[in-house]
Amino acid sequence: MFQEKINQFITKHPIFSINEIRQYIKVPVEKRAVFNTELSRIERRGTIKRLSHGIYVVPTTSYFGLILPNEYIIAKYVYIDGYNGYTTGPTFLNEIGISTWLPRKTHIKTNRLQNNVPLKTFEIEKSRVHITEQNIKYLQFLDGLNDLEKYAVDVQKPRKKIWNYAVKSKLDIPTLLLLCHRCYNKSTQEELYNILEECYETS
């Protein structure tokens, strides 16, 4: 009943949630049991694989067996997409050119925690502040400030470098100050004041 539509969907979506495919196919509530049975049959054949509760991936076949989508695709879908998370820590500082050190794992802050998702090359941390479209760039910037002394910094004028990110992201100064005051410790607040004194007037 749903098999053809399921097959059409999975050819275009290497990773998906059960809710996403139900909405795409427009499964009526009274037909969900039938849909779930057909999806389970496809899973048993190895066409899809359940990654964790409600999340599936479409593996590809190779000489060595089934290969899952790479971890970056999985992490982006599960933890970042939809303004649910962002890169942080040494990963973020490397992305914006403050450090050339490449961390062993990619660091992510997220609203979600899917403990059963097997990601060996990612460090996933639950955000203490709920991440939204409106605050995501602010939180990423403030996390960067908080991490400046924690991780290796090997560029000249790191404060100027991270401030350039704030300017490029068009961060509003009052909003930045308010969020920092509400959600971050005194050392991060002091670092923000120092950056504003050093960079704001000349940026």
XYZ file of N, CA and C in Angstrom:
609
model
N 0.827 -1.210 0.000
C 0.000 0.000 0.000
C 0.874 1.279 0.000
N 1.913 1.271 0.858
C 2.790 2.437 0.956
C 4.190 2.190 0.397
N 4.464 0.953 0.000
C 5.837 0.582 -0.320
C 6.441 1.432 -1.444
N 5.682 1.664 -2.492
C 6.205 2.440 -3.619
C 6.556 3.862 -3.188
N 5.697 4.481 -2.388
C 5.967 5.838 -1.927
C 7.150 5.875 -0.967
N 7.273 4.845 -0.131
C 8.427 4.758 0.774
C 9.712 4.670 -0.029
N 9.721 3.829 -1.055
C 10.913 3.663 -1.898
C 11.265 4.968 -2.622
N 10.252 5.684 -3.080
C 10.505 6.970 -3.727
C 11.135 7.961 -2.748
N 10.643 7.944 -1.527
C 11.145 8.875 -0.509
C 12.597 8.587 -0.155
N 12.923 7.325 0.093
C 14.261 6.998 0.590
C 15.337 7.150 -0.480
N 14.950 7.191 -1.756
C 15.962 7.426 -2.792
C 16.503 8.858 -2.729
N 15.749 9.766 -2.105
C 16.146 11.170 -2.033
C 16.549 11.610 -0.625
N 16.400 10.736 0.366
C 16.673 11.106 1.759
C 17.560 10.041 2.408
N 18.868 10.295 2.482
C 19.769 9.302 3.075
C 19.579 9.131 4.577
N 18.930 10.094 5.218
C 18.590 9.989 6.631
C 17.256 10.699 6.846
N 16.403 10.113 7.669
C 15.073 10.695 7.854
C 14.480 10.217 9.175
N 13.478 10.956 9.633
C 12.757 10.559 10.845
C 11.435 9.920 10.449
N 10.874 9.171 11.383
C 9.596 8.522 11.123
C 8.511 9.558 10.887
N 8.555 10.664 11.613
C 7.547 11.720 11.429
C 7.688 12.378 10.064
N 8.927 12.567 9.619
C 9.167 13.201 8.328
C 8.588 12.371 7.185
N 8.823 11.070 7.194
C 8.329 10.234 6.096
C 6.811 10.078 6.170
N 6.267 10.056 7.374
C 4.809 9.990 7.506
C 4.151 11.238 6.918
N 4.731 12.402 7.211
C 4.172 13.655 6.688
C 4.305 13.722 5.174
N 5.448 13.257 4.658
C 5.683 13.288 3.212
C 4.661 12.416 2.484
N 4.419 11.227 3.031
C 3.504 10.281 2.381
C 2.053 10.592 2.738
N 1.857 11.410 3.773
C 0.515 11.768 4.254
C -0.241 10.517 4.718
N 0.374 9.837 5.676
C -0.217 8.604 6.203
C -1.373 8.952 7.134
N -2.585 8.499 6.847
C -3.714 8.748 7.757
C -3.469 8.036 9.090
N -3.991 8.599 10.168
C -3.788 8.018 11.498
C -4.258 6.576 11.526
N -5.377 6.299 10.876
C -5.934 4.942 10.916
C -5.119 3.941 10.098
N -4.159 4.445 9.283
C -3.335 3.551 8.456
C -1.891 3.449 8.963
N -1.610 4.039 10.128
C -0.231 4.048 10.619
C 0.305 2.650 10.909
N -0.559 1.768 11.409
C -0.123 0.404 11.702
C 0.325 -0.295 10.423
N -0.419 -0.094 9.344
C -0.054 -0.682 8.046
C 1.263 -0.088 7.557
N 1.379 1.224 7.666
C 2.609 1.901 7.247
C 3.815 1.396 8.036
N 3.674 1.297 9.361
C 4.774 0.839 10.210
C 5.196 -0.580 9.856
N 4.221 -1.431 9.520
C 4.530 -2.807 9.126
C 5.337 -2.842 7.835
N 4.933 -2.048 6.856
C 5.649 -2.015 5.579
C 7.053 -1.429 5.746
N 7.175 -0.411 6.600
C 8.502 0.166 6.856
C 9.396 -0.864 7.540
N 8.857 -1.635 8.462
C 9.628 -2.671 9.147
C 10.099 -3.749 8.178
N 9.267 -4.102 7.211
C 9.664 -5.088 6.206
C 10.844 -4.586 5.380
N 10.777 -3.313 5.009
C 11.878 -2.719 4.242
C 13.150 -2.691 5.083
N 12.998 -2.440 6.374
C 14.164 -2.444 7.272
C 14.759 -3.844 7.379
N 13.935 -4.858 7.508
C 14.431 -6.236 7.616
C 15.180 -6.672 6.364
N 14.800 -6.122 5.214
C 15.511 -6.442 3.971
C 16.865 -5.739 3.888
N 17.111 -4.789 4.788
C 18.387 -4.089 4.795
C 18.421 -2.842 3.934
N 17.271 -2.474 3.343
C 17.221 -1.278 2.499
C 17.395 -0.019 3.335
N 16.861 -0.044 4.555
C 17.058 1.051 5.506
C 17.530 0.448 6.819
N 18.093 1.286 7.663
C 18.557 0.830 8.974
C 18.138 1.848 10.025
N 17.581 1.345 11.124
C 17.187 2.261 12.198
C 18.430 2.656 12.980
N 18.677 3.956 13.028
C 19.866 4.477 13.697
C 19.619 4.649 15.191
N 18.450 5.154 15.526
C 18.002 5.266 16.913
C 16.490 5.364 16.858
N 15.870 5.563 17.989
C 14.408 5.590 18.023
C 13.859 6.668 17.084
N 13.131 6.233 16.050
C 12.482 7.162 15.136
C 13.364 7.746 14.061
N 14.643 7.349 13.984
C 15.564 7.896 12.990
C 16.160 6.755 12.165
N 16.084 6.912 10.839
C 16.546 5.873 9.923
C 17.579 6.437 8.944
N 18.448 5.550 8.471
C 19.393 5.910 7.420
C 19.264 4.913 6.285
N 19.733 5.336 5.112
C 19.717 4.463 3.933
C 21.162 4.061 3.639
N 21.556 2.832 3.967
C 22.928 2.421 3.712
C 23.158 2.108 2.233
N 24.405 2.165 1.819
C 24.781 1.736 0.475
C 25.572 0.443 0.587
N 25.551 -0.325 -0.474
C 26.229 -1.625 -0.472
C 27.594 -1.511 -1.129
N 28.591 -2.078 -0.476
C 29.940 -2.110 -1.036
C 30.502 -3.523 -0.918
N 31.728 -3.681 -1.378
C 32.412 -4.977 -1.291
C 32.548 -5.419 0.165
N 32.617 -4.431 1.068
C 32.818 -4.730 2.483
C 31.504 -4.821 3.253
N 30.372 -4.674 2.557
C 29.080 -4.752 3.212
C 28.334 -3.435 3.164
N 27.430 -3.254 4.105
C 26.617 -2.042 4.125
C 27.408 -0.876 4.722
N 27.294 0.284 4.079
C 27.970 1.488 4.546
C 26.915 2.546 4.854
N 26.973 3.093 6.059
C 26.026 4.139 6.450
C 26.474 5.485 5.889
N 25.564 6.462 5.798
C 25.982 7.815 5.417
C 27.081 8.303 6.361
N 27.953 9.193 5.885
C 29.049 9.627 6.751
C 28.513 10.360 7.981
N 29.343 10.397 9.006
C 28.894 10.907 10.302
C 28.508 12.382 10.250
N 29.134 13.145 9.365
C 28.788 14.567 9.279
C 27.330 14.735 8.835
N 26.906 13.960 7.829
C 25.519 14.033 7.347
C 24.558 13.666 8.472
N 24.893 12.618 9.217
C 24.042 12.183 10.317
C 23.978 13.246 11.407
N 25.143 13.759 11.809
C 25.193 14.749 12.887
C 24.453 16.025 12.498
N 24.627 16.458 11.276
C 23.951 17.674 10.818
C 22.437 17.505 10.875
N 21.958 16.363 10.411
C 20.515 16.120 10.399
C 19.958 16.023 11.817
N 20.627 15.238 12.665
C 20.096 14.949 13.992
C 20.256 16.128 14.947
N 21.410 16.799 14.899
C 21.745 17.754 15.953
C 21.760 19.220 15.547
N 21.858 19.534 14.245
C 22.043 20.923 13.831
C 20.856 21.485 13.053
N 20.342 20.739 12.091
C 19.299 21.259 11.204
C 18.097 21.792 11.985
N 17.450 22.786 11.393
C 16.270 23.377 12.023
C 16.605 24.261 13.202
N 17.828 24.827 13.213
C 18.291 25.704 14.301
C 18.284 24.978 15.645
N 18.638 23.707 15.610
C 18.700 22.929 16.847
C 20.105 22.832 17.420
N 21.118 23.274 16.671
C 22.465 23.171 17.202
C 23.486 23.893 16.352
N 24.727 23.931 16.850
C 25.807 24.617 16.151
C 27.150 24.038 16.588
N 28.170 24.241 15.764
C 29.517 23.827 16.147
C 30.043 24.770 17.215
N 30.856 24.232 18.102
C 31.356 25.021 19.222
C 32.755 24.551 19.587
N 33.288 25.099 20.687
C 34.591 24.679 21.167
C 35.691 24.857 20.134
N 36.677 23.962 20.117
C 37.794 24.083 19.175
C 37.360 23.975 17.720
N 36.237 23.301 17.462
C 35.733 23.190 16.093
C 35.355 24.564 15.550
N 34.592 25.312 16.327
C 34.168 26.643 15.911
C 35.360 27.586 15.770
N 36.269 27.566 16.735
C 37.438 28.449 16.670
C 38.292 28.143 15.450
N 38.358 26.891 15.064
C 39.079 26.521 13.849
C 38.347 27.024 12.610
N 37.020 26.928 12.614
C 36.216 27.350 11.460
C 36.379 28.833 11.159
N 36.522 29.651 12.197
C 36.601 31.096 11.965
C 38.047 31.591 11.954
N 39.002 30.651 11.968
C 40.399 31.013 11.758
C 41.159 31.471 12.981
N 40.619 31.220 14.183
C 41.320 31.612 15.402
C 42.382 30.584 15.781
N 42.145 29.343 15.439
C 43.106 28.285 15.738
C 43.284 27.391 14.528
N 44.503 26.941 14.316
C 44.756 25.986 13.237
C 44.741 24.554 13.764
N 44.529 24.422 15.064
C 44.467 23.087 15.660
C 43.174 22.394 15.248
N 43.284 21.212 14.673
C 42.120 20.440 14.280
C 41.794 19.449 15.388
N 40.666 19.627 16.068
C 40.338 18.718 17.166
C 40.055 17.308 16.669
N 40.293 16.347 17.551
C 40.062 14.939 17.199
C 38.587 14.685 16.933
N 37.728 15.408 17.635
C 36.289 15.258 17.447
C 35.664 16.610 17.116
N 34.575 16.576 16.359
C 33.808 17.775 16.059
C 32.872 18.048 17.232
N 32.931 19.261 17.765
C 32.142 19.622 18.941
C 30.856 20.330 18.521
N 29.747 19.889 19.103
C 28.432 20.443 18.774
C 27.650 20.697 20.058
N 26.994 21.852 20.115
C 25.980 22.131 21.145
C 24.622 21.963 20.475
N 23.677 21.367 21.188
C 22.394 21.057 20.566
C 21.256 21.085 21.571
N 20.048 21.266 21.049
C 18.854 21.101 21.876
C 18.539 19.632 22.102
N 19.023 18.786 21.200
C 18.664 17.373 21.207
C 19.811 16.530 21.739
N 19.465 15.424 22.363
C 20.463 14.419 22.700
C 19.914 13.063 22.279
N 20.571 12.473 21.275
C 20.184 11.140 20.815
C 21.325 10.203 21.189
N 21.268 9.666 22.402
C 22.400 8.914 22.932
C 22.693 7.628 22.167
N 21.713 7.134 21.427
C 21.918 5.878 20.711
C 22.474 6.061 19.310
N 22.686 7.307 18.894
C 23.251 7.555 17.573
C 24.772 7.347 17.642
N 25.301 6.373 16.911
C 26.725 6.046 17.017
C 27.611 6.997 16.209
N 28.108 8.040 16.847
C 28.975 9.017 16.190
C 30.302 9.062 16.935
N 31.296 8.382 16.399
C 32.584 8.262 17.087
C 33.425 9.525 16.975
N 33.179 10.333 15.951
C 34.036 11.493 15.710
C 33.372 12.807 16.108
N 32.331 12.720 16.943
C 31.630 13.925 17.388
C 31.519 13.957 18.904
N 31.628 15.148 19.462
C 31.396 15.386 20.882
C 30.121 16.213 20.980
N 29.059 15.610 21.487
C 27.744 16.249 21.515
C 27.421 16.678 22.943
N 27.032 17.938 23.094
C 26.696 18.470 24.415
C 25.348 19.175 24.348
N 24.530 18.931 25.343
C 23.216 19.588 25.417
C 23.407 21.063 25.772
N 22.753 21.935 25.020
C 22.856 23.365 25.281
C 22.092 23.726 26.548
N 22.695 24.577 27.387
C 22.030 25.004 28.612
C 20.971 26.062 28.323
N 21.058 26.684 27.148
C 20.069 27.663 26.700
C 19.381 27.087 25.468
N 18.065 27.157 25.426
C 17.357 26.609 24.272
C 17.739 27.389 23.009
N 18.228 26.685 22.014
C 18.713 27.304 20.781
C 17.540 27.578 19.848
N 17.502 28.794 19.311
C 16.455 29.185 18.373
C 17.096 29.872 17.171
N 16.303 30.129 16.166
C 16.788 30.862 14.996
C 17.287 32.251 15.393
N 16.667 32.844 16.415
C 17.007 34.201 16.822
C 18.306 34.272 17.634
N 18.608 33.228 18.416
C 19.766 33.342 19.308
C 20.965 32.481 18.921
N 20.853 31.674 17.876
C 21.891 30.695 17.590
C 23.258 31.324 17.343
N 23.320 32.417 16.593
C 24.599 33.063 16.303
C 25.169 33.732 17.553
N 24.304 34.243 18.395
C 24.750 34.871 19.639
C 25.375 33.830 20.566
N 24.701 32.689 20.714
C 25.215 31.638 21.584
C 26.537 31.088 21.060
N 26.635 30.919 19.748
C 27.870 30.406 19.166
C 29.026 31.379 19.418
N 28.758 32.665 19.250
C 29.776 33.682 19.501
C 30.199 33.689 20.970
N 29.233 33.660 21.879
C 29.538 33.721 23.310
C 30.252 32.457 23.782
N 29.884 31.314 23.220
C 30.632 30.090 23.512
C 32.085 30.234 23.063
N 32.278 30.864 21.901
C 33.628 31.088 21.395
C 34.443 31.943 22.348
N 33.818 33.001 22.875
C 34.487 33.839 23.873
C 34.876 33.015 25.093
N 33.953 32.208 25.548
C 34.176 31.386 26.726
C 35.319 30.391 26.527
N 35.561 30.010 25.250
C 36.557 28.980 24.946
C 37.911 29.544 24.514
N 38.044 30.857 24.423
C 39.275 31.436 23.899
C 40.509 30.996 24.683
N 40.422 30.996 25.990
C 41.576 30.628 26.805
C 41.707 29.123 26.986
N 40.622 28.389 26.747
C 40.625 26.952 26.989
C 41.379 26.181 25.918
N 41.304 26.662 24.675
C 41.898 25.934 23.559
C 43.041 26.729 22.947
N 43.875 26.034 22.236
C 45.060 26.662 21.651
C 44.662 27.775 20.686
N 45.228 28.936 20.864
C 44.983 30.078 19.987
C 46.323 30.462 19.378
N 46.433 30.349 18.082
C 47.738 30.553 17.440
C 47.667 31.583 16.316
N 46.847 32.618 16.516
C 46.803 33.720 15.566
C 47.006 35.029 16.334
N 47.430 36.042 15.642
C 47.549 37.359 16.259
C 46.160 37.998 16.382
N 45.982 38.714 17.450
C 44.738 39.450 17.712
C 43.496 38.545 17.616
N 43.434 37.500 18.453
C 42.269 36.605 18.415
C 40.955 37.314 18.729
N 41.015 38.338 19.598
C 39.785 39.081 19.902
C 39.240 39.770 18.656
N 40.118 40.339 17.872
C 39.695 40.994 16.637
C 39.095 39.977 15.670
N 39.677 38.787 15.644
C 39.213 37.740 14.736
C 37.792 37.298 15.114
N 37.565 37.099 16.398
C 36.234 36.638 16.801
C 35.225 37.786 16.701
N 35.707 39.010 16.888
C 34.805 40.150 16.710
C 34.383 40.281 15.254
N 35.268 39.978 14.332
C 34.915 40.008 12.911
C 33.754 39.060 12.612
N 33.739 37.938 13.325
C 32.617 36.999 13.174
C 31.314 37.662 13.647
N 31.386 38.396 14.771
C 30.188 39.077 15.290
C 29.688 40.115 14.295
N 30.617 40.856 13.701
C 30.240 41.877 12.716
C 29.626 41.221 11.483
N 30.270 40.167 10.995
C 29.771 39.457 9.812
C 28.390 38.871 10.067
N 28.164 38.408 11.284
C 26.874 37.806 11.644
C 25.825 38.844 12.010
N 26.227 40.145 12.006
C 25.322 41.259 12.299
C 24.660 41.107 13.670
N 25.484 40.801 14.669
C 24.966 40.646 16.020
C 24.653 42.009 16.625
N 23.517 42.074 17.262
C 23.067 43.300 17.917
C 23.734 43.402 19.290
N 24.403 44.530 19.560
C 25.188 44.676 20.789
C 24.326 44.583 22.049
N 23.203 45.309 22.175
C 22.375 45.169 23.385
C 21.913 43.726 23.617
N 21.509 43.044 22.538
C 21.073 41.650 22.675
C 22.231 40.782 23.138
N 23.400 41.018 22.584
C 24.590 40.260 22.947
C 24.924 40.451 24.431
N 24.888 41.693 24.876
C 25.193 41.985 26.278
C 24.161 41.355 27.215
N 22.895 41.439 26.850
C 21.831 40.895 27.697
C 21.945 39.381 27.808
N 22.152 38.712 26.682
C 22.258 37.257 26.684
C 23.495 36.798 27.458
N 24.581 37.522 27.287
C 25.808 37.190 28.011
C 25.594 37.347 29.515
N 24.939 38.426 29.904
C 24.684 38.681 31.322
C 23.773 37.614 31.926
N 22.784 37.180 31.180
C 21.801 36.217 31.702
C 22.342 34.787 31.745
N 23.182 34.422 30.777
C 23.474 32.998 30.563
C 24.936 32.588 30.730
N 25.850 33.554 30.888
C 27.272 33.204 30.940
C 27.916 33.754 32.211
N 29.057 33.158 32.564
C 29.718 33.534 33.805
C 30.448 34.874 33.681
N 30.984 35.327 34.813
C 31.604 36.649 34.857
C 32.832 36.751 33.957
N 33.587 35.673 33.848
C 34.785 35.732 33.007
C 34.427 35.946 31.540
N 33.328 35.315 31.079
C 32.880 35.525 29.703
C 32.349 36.950 29.535
N 31.640 37.441 30.538
C 31.143 38.818 30.486
C 32.299 39.811 30.404
N 33.331 39.584 31.208
C 34.490 40.477 31.194
C 35.211 40.422 29.852
N 35.288 39.228 29.282
C 35.932 39.085 27.975
C 35.151 39.833 26.907
N 33.828 39.792 26.993
C 32.998 40.537 26.044
C 33.229 42.036 26.203
N 33.280 42.526 27.444
C 33.532 43.949 27.660
C 34.888 44.355 27.087
N 35.899 43.505 27.291
C 37.238 43.793 26.767
C 37.233 43.876 25.243
N 36.509 42.961 24.602
C 36.440 42.954 23.143
C 35.714 44.201 22.639
N 34.638 44.565 23.313
C 33.894 45.756 22.899
C 34.771 47.009 23.030
N 35.522 47.104 24.114
C 36.407 48.246 24.299
C 37.525 48.275 23.258
N 38.007 47.090 22.889
C 39.138 46.991 21.982
C 38.730 47.115 20.521
N 37.550 46.584 20.176
C 37.215 46.433 18.752
C 35.999 47.229 18.280
N 35.059 47.512 19.178
C 33.768 48.026 18.734
C 33.877 49.351 17.988
N 34.619 50.298 18.518
C 34.687 51.612 17.926
C 35.454 51.639 16.599
N 36.374 50.680 16.417
C 37.201 50.659 15.223
C 36.715 49.664 14.186
N 35.622 48.932 14.476
C 35.163 47.906 13.539
C 34.341 48.528 12.417
